[in-house]
Coordinates of C-alpha atoms and ligand atoms in Angstrom, one line a residue:
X1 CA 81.1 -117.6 128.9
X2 CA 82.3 -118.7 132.5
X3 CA 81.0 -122.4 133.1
X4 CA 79.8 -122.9 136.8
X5 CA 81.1 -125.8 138.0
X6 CA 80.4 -125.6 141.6
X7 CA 77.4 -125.4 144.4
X8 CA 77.2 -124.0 147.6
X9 CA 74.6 -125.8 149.9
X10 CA 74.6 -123.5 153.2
X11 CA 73.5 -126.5 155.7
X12 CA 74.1 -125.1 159.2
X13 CA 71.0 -123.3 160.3
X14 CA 69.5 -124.8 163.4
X15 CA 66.6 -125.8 161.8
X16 CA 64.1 -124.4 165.0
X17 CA 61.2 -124.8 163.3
X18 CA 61.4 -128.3 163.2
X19 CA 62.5 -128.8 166.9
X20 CA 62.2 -131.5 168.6
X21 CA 62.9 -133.6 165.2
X22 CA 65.8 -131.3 164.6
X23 CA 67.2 -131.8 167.7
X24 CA 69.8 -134.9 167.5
X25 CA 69.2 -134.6 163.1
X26 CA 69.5 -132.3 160.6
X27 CA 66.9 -130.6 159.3
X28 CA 68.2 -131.2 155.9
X29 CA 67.7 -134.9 156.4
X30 CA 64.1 -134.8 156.6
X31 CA 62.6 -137.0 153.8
X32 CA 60.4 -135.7 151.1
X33 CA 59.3 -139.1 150.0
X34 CA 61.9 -141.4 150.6
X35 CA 64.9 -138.9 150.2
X36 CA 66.7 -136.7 152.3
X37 CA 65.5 -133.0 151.5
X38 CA 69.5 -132.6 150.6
X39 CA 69.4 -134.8 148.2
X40 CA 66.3 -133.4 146.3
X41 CA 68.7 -130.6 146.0
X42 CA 71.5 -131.8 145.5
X43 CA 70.4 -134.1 142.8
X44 CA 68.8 -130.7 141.2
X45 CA 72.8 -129.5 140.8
X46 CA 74.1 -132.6 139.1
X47 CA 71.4 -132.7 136.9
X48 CA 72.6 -129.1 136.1
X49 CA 75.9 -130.4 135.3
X50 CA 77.6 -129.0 138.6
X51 CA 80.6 -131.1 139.4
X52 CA 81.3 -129.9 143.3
X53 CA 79.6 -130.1 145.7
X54 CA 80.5 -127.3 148.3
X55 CA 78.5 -128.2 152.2
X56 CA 78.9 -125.2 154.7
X57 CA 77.9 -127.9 157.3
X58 CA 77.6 -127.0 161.3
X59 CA 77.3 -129.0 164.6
X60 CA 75.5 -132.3 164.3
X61 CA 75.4 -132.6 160.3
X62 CA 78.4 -135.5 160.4
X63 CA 75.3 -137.5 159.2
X64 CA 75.3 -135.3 155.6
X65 CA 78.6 -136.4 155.3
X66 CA 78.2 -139.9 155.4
X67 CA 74.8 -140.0 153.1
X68 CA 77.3 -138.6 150.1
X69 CA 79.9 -141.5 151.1
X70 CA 79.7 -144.4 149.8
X71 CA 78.2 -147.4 152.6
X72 CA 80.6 -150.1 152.0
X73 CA 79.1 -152.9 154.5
X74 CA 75.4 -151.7 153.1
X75 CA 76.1 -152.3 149.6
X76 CA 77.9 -155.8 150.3
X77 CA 74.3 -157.0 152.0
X78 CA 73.0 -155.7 149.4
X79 CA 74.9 -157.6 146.6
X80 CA 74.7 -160.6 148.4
X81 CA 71.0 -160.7 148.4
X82 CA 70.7 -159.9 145.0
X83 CA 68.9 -156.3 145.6
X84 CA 70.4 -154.7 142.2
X85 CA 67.4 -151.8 142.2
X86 CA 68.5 -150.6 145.6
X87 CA 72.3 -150.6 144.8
X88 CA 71.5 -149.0 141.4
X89 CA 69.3 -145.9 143.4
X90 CA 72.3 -145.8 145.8
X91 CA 75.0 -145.2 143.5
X92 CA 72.6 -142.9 141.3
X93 CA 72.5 -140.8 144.1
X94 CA 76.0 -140.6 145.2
X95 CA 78.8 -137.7 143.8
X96 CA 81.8 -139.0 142.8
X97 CA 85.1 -139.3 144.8
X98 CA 86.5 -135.8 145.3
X99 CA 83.6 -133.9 143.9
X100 CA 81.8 -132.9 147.7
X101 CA 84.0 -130.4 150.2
X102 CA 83.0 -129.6 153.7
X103 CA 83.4 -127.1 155.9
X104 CA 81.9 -126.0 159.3
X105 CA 80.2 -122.3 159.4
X106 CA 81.0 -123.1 163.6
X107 CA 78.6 -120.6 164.9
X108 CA 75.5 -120.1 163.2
X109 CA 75.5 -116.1 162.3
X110 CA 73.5 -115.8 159.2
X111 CA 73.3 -117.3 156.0
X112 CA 75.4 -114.6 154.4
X113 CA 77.8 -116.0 157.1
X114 CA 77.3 -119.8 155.6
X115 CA 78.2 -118.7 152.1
X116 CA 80.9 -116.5 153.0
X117 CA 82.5 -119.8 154.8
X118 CA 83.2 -121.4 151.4
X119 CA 84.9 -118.4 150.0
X120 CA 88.1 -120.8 150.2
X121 CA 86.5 -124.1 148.6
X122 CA 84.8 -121.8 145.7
X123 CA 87.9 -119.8 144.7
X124 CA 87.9 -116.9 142.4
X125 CA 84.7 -118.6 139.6
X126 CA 81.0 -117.8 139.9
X127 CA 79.6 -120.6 141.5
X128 CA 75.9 -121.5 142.5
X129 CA 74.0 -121.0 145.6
X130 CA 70.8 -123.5 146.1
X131 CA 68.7 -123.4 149.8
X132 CA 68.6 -127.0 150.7
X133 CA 65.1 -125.9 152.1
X134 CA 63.6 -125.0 148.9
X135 CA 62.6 -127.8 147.4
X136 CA 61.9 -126.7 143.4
X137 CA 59.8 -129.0 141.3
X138 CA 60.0 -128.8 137.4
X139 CA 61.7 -130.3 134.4
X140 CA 64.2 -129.7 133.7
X141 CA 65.3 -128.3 137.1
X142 CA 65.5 -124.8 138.4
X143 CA 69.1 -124.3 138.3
X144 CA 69.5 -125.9 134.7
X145 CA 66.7 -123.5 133.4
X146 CA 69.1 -120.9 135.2
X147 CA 71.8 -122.0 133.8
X148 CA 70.9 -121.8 130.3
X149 CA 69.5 -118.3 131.0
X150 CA 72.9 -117.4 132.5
X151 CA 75.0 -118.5 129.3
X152 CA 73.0 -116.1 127.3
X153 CA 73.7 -113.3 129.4
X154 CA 76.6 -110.9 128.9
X155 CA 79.8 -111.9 131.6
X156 CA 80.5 -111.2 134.6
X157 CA 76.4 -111.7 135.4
X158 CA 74.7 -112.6 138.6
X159 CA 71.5 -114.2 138.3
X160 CA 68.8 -115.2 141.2
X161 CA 65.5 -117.1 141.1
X162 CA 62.3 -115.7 141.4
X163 CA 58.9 -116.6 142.0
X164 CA 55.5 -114.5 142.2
X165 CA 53.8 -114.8 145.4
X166 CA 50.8 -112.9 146.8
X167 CA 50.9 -109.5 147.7
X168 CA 49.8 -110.0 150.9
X169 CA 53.0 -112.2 151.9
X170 CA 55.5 -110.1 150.3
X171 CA 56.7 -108.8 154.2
X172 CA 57.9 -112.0 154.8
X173 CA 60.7 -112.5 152.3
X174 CA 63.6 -110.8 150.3
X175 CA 61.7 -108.9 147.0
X176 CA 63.1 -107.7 143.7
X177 CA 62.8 -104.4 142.0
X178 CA 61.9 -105.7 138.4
X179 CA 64.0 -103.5 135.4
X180 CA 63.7 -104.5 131.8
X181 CA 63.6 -107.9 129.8
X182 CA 67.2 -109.3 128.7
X183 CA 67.0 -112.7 126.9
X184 CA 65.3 -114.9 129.7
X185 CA 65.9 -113.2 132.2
X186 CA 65.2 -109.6 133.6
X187 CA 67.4 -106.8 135.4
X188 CA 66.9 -106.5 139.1
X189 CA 66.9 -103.1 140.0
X190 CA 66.6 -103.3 143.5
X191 CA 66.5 -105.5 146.3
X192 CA 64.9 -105.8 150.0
X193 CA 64.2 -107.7 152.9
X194 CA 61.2 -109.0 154.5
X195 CA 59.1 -105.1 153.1
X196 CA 56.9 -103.6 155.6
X197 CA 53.6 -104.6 154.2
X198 CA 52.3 -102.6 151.1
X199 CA 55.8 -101.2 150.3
X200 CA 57.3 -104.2 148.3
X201 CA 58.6 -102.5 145.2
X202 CA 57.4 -106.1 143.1
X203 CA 55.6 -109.5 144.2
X204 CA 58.1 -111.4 142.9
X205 CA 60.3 -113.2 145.7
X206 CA 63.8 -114.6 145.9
X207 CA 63.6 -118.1 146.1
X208 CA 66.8 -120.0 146.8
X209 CA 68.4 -120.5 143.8
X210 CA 71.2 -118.0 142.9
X211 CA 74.4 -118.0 140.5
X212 CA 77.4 -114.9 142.0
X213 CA 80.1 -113.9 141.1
X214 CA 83.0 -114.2 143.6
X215 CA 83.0 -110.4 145.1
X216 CA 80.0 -111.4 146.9
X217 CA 82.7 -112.9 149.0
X218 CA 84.6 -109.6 149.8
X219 CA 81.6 -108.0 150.0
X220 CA 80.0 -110.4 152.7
X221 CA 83.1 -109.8 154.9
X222 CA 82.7 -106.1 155.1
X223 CA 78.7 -107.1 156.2
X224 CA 77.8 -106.1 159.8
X225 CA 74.8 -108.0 161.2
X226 CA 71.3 -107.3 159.6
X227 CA 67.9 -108.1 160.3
X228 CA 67.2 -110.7 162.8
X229 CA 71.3 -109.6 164.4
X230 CA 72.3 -112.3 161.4
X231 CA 74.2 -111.6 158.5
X232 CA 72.3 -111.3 155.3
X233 CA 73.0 -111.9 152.3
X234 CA 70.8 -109.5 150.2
X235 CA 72.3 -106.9 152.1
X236 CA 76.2 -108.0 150.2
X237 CA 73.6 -108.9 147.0
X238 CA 72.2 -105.7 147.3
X239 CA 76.0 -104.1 147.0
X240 CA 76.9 -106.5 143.9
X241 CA 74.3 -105.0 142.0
X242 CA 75.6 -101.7 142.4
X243 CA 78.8 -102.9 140.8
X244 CA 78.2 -105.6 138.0
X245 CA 75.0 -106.5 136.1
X246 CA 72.1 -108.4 138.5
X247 CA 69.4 -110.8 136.8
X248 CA 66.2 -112.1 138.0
X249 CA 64.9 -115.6 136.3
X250 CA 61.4 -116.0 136.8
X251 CA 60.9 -119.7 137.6
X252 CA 57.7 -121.4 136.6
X253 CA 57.4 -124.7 138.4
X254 CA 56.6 -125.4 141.6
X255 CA 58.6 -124.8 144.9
X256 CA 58.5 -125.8 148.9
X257 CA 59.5 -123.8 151.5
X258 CA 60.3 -127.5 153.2
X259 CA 61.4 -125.3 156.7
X260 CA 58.2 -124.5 157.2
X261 CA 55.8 -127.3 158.3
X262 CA 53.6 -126.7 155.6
X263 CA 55.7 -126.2 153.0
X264 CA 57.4 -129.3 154.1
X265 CA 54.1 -131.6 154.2
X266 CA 52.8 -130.4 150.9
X267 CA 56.4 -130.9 149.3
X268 CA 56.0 -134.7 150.0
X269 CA 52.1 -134.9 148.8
X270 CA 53.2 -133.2 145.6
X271 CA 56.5 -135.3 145.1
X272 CA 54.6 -138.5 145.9
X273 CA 51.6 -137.6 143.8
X274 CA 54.4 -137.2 140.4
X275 CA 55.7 -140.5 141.1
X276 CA 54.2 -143.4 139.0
X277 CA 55.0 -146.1 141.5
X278 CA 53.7 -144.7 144.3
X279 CA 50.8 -142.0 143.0
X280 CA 47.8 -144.2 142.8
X281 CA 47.6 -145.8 145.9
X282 CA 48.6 -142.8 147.5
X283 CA 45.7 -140.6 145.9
X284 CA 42.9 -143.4 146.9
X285 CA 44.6 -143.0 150.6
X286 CA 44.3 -139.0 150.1
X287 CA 41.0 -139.1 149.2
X288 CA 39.9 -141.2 151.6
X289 CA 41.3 -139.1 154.6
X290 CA 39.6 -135.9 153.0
X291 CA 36.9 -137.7 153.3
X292 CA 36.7 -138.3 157.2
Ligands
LIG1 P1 66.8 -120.6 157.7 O1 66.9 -119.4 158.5 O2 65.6 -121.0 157.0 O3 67.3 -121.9 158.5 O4 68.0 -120.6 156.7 P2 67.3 -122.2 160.0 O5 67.9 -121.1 160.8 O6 68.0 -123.6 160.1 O7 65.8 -122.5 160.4 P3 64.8 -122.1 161.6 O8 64.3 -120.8 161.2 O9 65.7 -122.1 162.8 O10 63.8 -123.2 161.6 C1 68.0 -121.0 155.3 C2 69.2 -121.9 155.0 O11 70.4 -121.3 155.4 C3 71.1 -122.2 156.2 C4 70.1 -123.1 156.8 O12 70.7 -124.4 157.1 C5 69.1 -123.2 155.7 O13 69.4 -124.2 154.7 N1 71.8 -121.4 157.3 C6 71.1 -120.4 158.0 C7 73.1 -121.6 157.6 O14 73.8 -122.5 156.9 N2 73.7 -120.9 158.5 C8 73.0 -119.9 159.3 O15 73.6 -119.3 160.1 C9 71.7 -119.7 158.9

């Protein structure tokens, strides 16, 4: 069994949807509570156990960089005035030195692009892929319950997150084929993109969290552009799975589509809502707007 010891976080989109607030920031810095979306994420792979943290970062993302460094003038106010909670959440929250790489996708051409940038940084190991906008809520985490489903799985295996959504919505992301049961997982048999409606071979969707095996990286550098003129990454997936063994995990909590606005707003409701400092205040405010 191969341990996975590191994470790609693809971080360079252009974040549109969120104009004008993603305009100077990065749409990965958007707070779900009172943490950047990233760090939901991010906090997700440690948790996992991942020990490097790989940022395919773009124009105007300097500011990820410096909210995984450590604030050296911020923690000494912080000491002097005695605010020991705050330093503890800090450091909580912060990988240790030498455990994040960076490196600039420089033209934004596709996720597949994004992930192919960190080829270098990942090496020859199967490493993770988590979609800083998917937010996934569940304990434990998404990518430990992958994790655990990948170690029981025979080597070299790829293994992608899943999640049923309606039928009417399949044509609007990448669908599995769905093969037969192995351990906790399931064999993909097929892959597409975005269906035309009523031809989705399943209604189970791929949802951010993936664990592949190197080759993708050859295989993304033979890819030509793809739907939408960018280059995808189911389309290299799609290729793997004709060469080594391809898993689906079907994950059971709750996710967020947090580029989207709505998936974004009801990611902070839901996060707020499982916190026990902040949920009953906040559910007397909720009710009260629902009210008016
Ligand atoms: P999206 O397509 O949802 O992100 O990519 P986007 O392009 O930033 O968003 P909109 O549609 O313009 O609002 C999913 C993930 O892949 C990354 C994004 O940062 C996001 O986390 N991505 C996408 C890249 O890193 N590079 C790309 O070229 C495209």
């Amino acid at each position: 069994m191969t341990r996975i010891r590191k994470a790609v976080f693809p971080v360079a989109g252009l974040g549109t949807r969120f104009l004008p607030a993603t305009k100077a920031m990065p749409k990965e810095m958007l707070t779900v509570v009172d943490r950047p979306v990233i760090q939901h994420v991010v906090d997700e792979a440690r948790e996992a156990g991942i020990e490097h943290f790989v940022f395919v970062t773009g124009r105007n993302k300097s500011v990820i960089e410096d909210h995984f460094d450590k604030q050296v003038e911020l923690e000494a106010t912080l000491t002097e005035r005695s605010k020991s909670a705050e330093l503890a959440e800090l450091a909580a929250s912060l990988p240790g030195p030498g455990q994040t790489s960076y490196t600039r996708q420089q033209a934004p051409l596709g996720l597949g692009h994004a992930v192919w940038c960190a080829r270098e940084i990942v090496g020859n190991e199967p490493f993770a892929l988590l979609l800083p906008d998917m937010v996934m809520q569940d304990t434990p985490g998404c990518l430990k319950q992958m994790l655990d489903a990948h170690a029981g799985l025979e080597a070299p295996a790829n293994l992608i997150a899943t999640e049923e959504v309606a039928e009417d919505r399949t044509h609007q992301y990448g669908i599995v084929a769905v093969g037969e049961d192995v351990g906790d997982a399931f064999r993909v048999t097929g892959m597409v993109e975005k269906p035309a409606p009523g031809t989705a071979p399943s209604n189970l969707i791929i949802s951010g969290r993936y664990i592949l095996q190197p080759e993708i990286f050859d295989l993304l550098a033979r890819q030509q552009a793809g739907a939408g003129g960018e280059i995808q990454l189911t389309d290299a997936m799609i290729q793997l799975a004709e060469r080594q063994p391809f898993y689906g995990y079907r994950f059971g909590g709750r996710s967020f589509d947090c580029g989207s606005k709505i998936g974004f707003l009801s990611a902070n409701v839901a996060l707020a809502l499982a916190r026990d400092d902040i949920a009953p205040e906040f559910r007397d405010a909720l009710k009260d707007l629902l009210k008016n």
